[in-house]
XYZ file of C-alpha atoms in Angstrom:
187
model
C 40.529 24.885 -43.059
C 37.055 23.439 -42.571
C 36.996 19.726 -43.358
C 35.977 16.574 -41.455
C 39.530 15.941 -40.251
C 39.414 19.233 -38.345
C 36.202 18.567 -36.414
C 36.548 16.843 -33.046
C 33.725 15.229 -31.119
C 34.183 13.947 -27.566
C 32.123 10.774 -27.545
C 32.570 10.249 -23.786
C 30.200 13.137 -23.012
C 27.717 14.232 -25.702
C 27.008 17.411 -23.727
C 30.479 18.704 -24.519
C 30.713 20.960 -27.549
C 32.073 19.857 -30.885
C 35.454 21.460 -31.495
C 36.938 22.827 -34.684
C 40.729 22.738 -34.991
C 43.433 24.027 -37.368
C 43.060 27.763 -37.504
C 46.282 28.179 -39.470
C 44.721 31.029 -41.418
C 41.892 32.467 -39.357
C 40.832 36.058 -39.693
C 37.737 38.046 -38.902
C 37.419 40.577 -41.644
C 34.766 42.256 -43.691
C 37.398 42.821 -46.366
C 37.860 40.430 -49.246
C 40.765 38.035 -48.853
C 43.281 37.043 -51.504
C 45.168 34.172 -49.887
C 45.290 30.877 -51.742
C 44.930 28.349 -48.927
C 42.923 25.379 -47.769
C 42.353 21.770 -48.694
C 41.582 21.550 -52.441
C 38.406 19.433 -52.158
C 36.866 21.998 -49.763
C 37.995 25.202 -51.514
C 35.299 27.507 -52.856
C 35.160 28.441 -56.552
C 36.520 31.906 -55.835
C 39.580 30.505 -54.035
C 40.183 27.980 -56.835
C 39.982 30.819 -59.372
C 42.469 32.808 -57.242
C 39.971 35.673 -56.969
C 39.392 37.817 -53.906
C 36.847 36.180 -51.636
C 34.820 36.412 -48.449
C 36.154 34.093 -45.756
C 32.650 33.526 -44.411
C 31.228 32.607 -47.823
C 34.128 30.202 -48.391
C 33.467 28.605 -44.995
C 29.801 28.098 -45.922
C 30.985 26.397 -49.126
C 33.292 24.055 -47.159
C 30.497 23.139 -44.744
C 28.239 22.441 -47.739
C 30.880 20.046 -49.089
C 31.004 18.316 -45.684
C 27.200 17.997 -45.486
C 27.074 16.571 -49.022
C 29.841 14.087 -48.210
C 28.356 12.977 -44.895
C 24.882 12.506 -46.354
C 25.733 10.967 -49.733
C 28.983 9.147 -49.004
C 31.199 10.935 -51.509
C 32.252 14.439 -52.398
C 30.344 16.342 -55.079
C 33.463 17.050 -57.161
C 35.853 14.281 -58.186
C 38.963 14.574 -60.325
C 42.275 12.880 -60.978
C 44.323 16.058 -60.767
C 44.118 19.188 -58.655
C 43.807 21.300 -61.810
C 40.823 19.253 -62.995
C 39.279 19.455 -59.511
C 39.590 23.252 -59.505
C 37.914 23.461 -62.945
C 34.994 21.370 -61.688
C 34.663 23.397 -58.489
C 34.739 26.694 -60.419
C 31.904 25.438 -62.653
C 30.150 24.186 -59.491
C 28.129 21.702 -61.475
C 27.235 18.699 -59.347
C 24.384 16.262 -59.078
C 22.799 14.663 -56.093
C 23.001 10.879 -56.340
C 19.863 8.871 -56.804
C 18.934 7.703 -53.362
C 18.832 3.937 -53.209
C 20.698 3.466 -49.962
C 20.222 4.512 -46.352
C 22.171 7.509 -45.106
C 24.287 7.008 -42.066
C 21.783 8.695 -39.762
C 20.042 7.398 -36.675
C 16.326 7.632 -35.964
C 16.681 11.208 -34.705
C 18.287 12.178 -38.041
C 21.540 12.833 -36.205
C 24.833 11.816 -37.696
C 26.154 8.704 -36.021
C 29.566 10.255 -35.557
C 31.038 7.380 -33.619
C 30.717 5.002 -36.562
C 32.834 7.065 -38.933
C 35.088 8.717 -36.409
C 38.616 7.837 -35.544
C 39.774 7.702 -31.976
C 42.553 10.034 -30.957
C 44.826 9.578 -27.976
C 42.860 11.957 -25.737
C 39.540 10.136 -26.156
C 38.275 12.697 -28.647
C 37.078 11.588 -32.026
C 37.759 13.043 -35.429
C 35.290 12.946 -38.282
C 38.013 11.990 -40.719
C 41.422 10.391 -40.836
C 44.391 11.991 -39.170
C 47.130 13.277 -41.442
C 48.959 9.957 -41.117
C 45.907 7.837 -41.978
C 44.146 7.036 -45.200
C 40.332 6.958 -45.208
C 40.530 3.147 -45.236
C 42.753 3.122 -42.161
C 40.341 5.455 -40.407
C 37.566 2.985 -41.278
C 35.147 5.687 -42.297
C 31.863 4.062 -43.191
C 30.014 5.761 -45.991
C 27.390 3.135 -46.822
C 23.853 4.197 -47.535
C 20.770 2.139 -48.374
C 17.573 4.165 -48.045
C 17.138 7.892 -47.627
C 13.958 7.394 -45.596
C 15.671 8.377 -42.340
C 15.571 12.018 -43.423
C 12.053 13.391 -43.516
C 12.703 16.342 -45.826
C 15.211 15.176 -48.418
C 14.265 18.031 -50.747
C 14.874 20.577 -47.980
C 18.321 19.111 -47.286
C 19.178 19.169 -50.994
C 17.976 22.777 -51.242
C 20.159 23.783 -48.303
C 23.241 22.101 -49.775
C 22.534 23.618 -53.208
C 22.397 27.089 -51.654
C 25.634 26.429 -49.760
C 27.345 25.274 -52.969
C 26.135 28.144 -55.129
C 28.948 29.056 -57.547
C 28.449 32.813 -57.159
C 29.775 33.959 -53.800
C 27.338 36.877 -53.455
C 24.389 34.554 -54.168
C 25.521 31.849 -51.723
C 23.434 31.511 -48.574
C 25.065 32.990 -45.475
C 25.647 31.198 -42.179
C 22.882 33.323 -40.624
C 20.605 32.414 -43.528
C 21.238 28.712 -42.954
C 20.476 28.993 -39.238
C 17.313 30.982 -39.897
C 15.940 28.941 -42.786
C 17.047 25.428 -41.808
C 17.212 25.550 -38.009
C 14.564 22.835 -37.642
C 16.476 20.320 -39.741
C 19.833 21.211 -38.191
C 18.516 20.703 -34.653
C 17.151 17.214 -35.369
């Protein structure tokens, strides 16, 4: 269940690896899956449509949603009901916002995780609220003023667009992302 709430960063030692938690349904399989699971806002179109799907392609989709949200301050698909959300995700029609505000990135184009993280009892930090917190309680800051901190805005948008491609077989793979966008990801 890839989403910001399941990514932990230990801010006391930046050399320590980022950790992903909540492997409630984790499987390594080349076979298509047919399990309806996940957090609705991060589900891929094929999961929302209750079709068989590739777990890896659905993970790429979820990471694309996280990148979009971290860079633009809101999710690409908004709806009042889960049914409406699923319809929008299945269509996969979204627009990048007009950039008039600064992304929450430092001069090295790295996400300033500490500013929108919540502290947990073991001195780790989560990217999102815990299950008992609302986003307001977690004090996530999603304010942007000028996209100038990112040198290649078009490259970032292209990467996210490929990650959020509605057709699973046409979606960029994790290996493709690392090969094509390694330079931006390492900044």
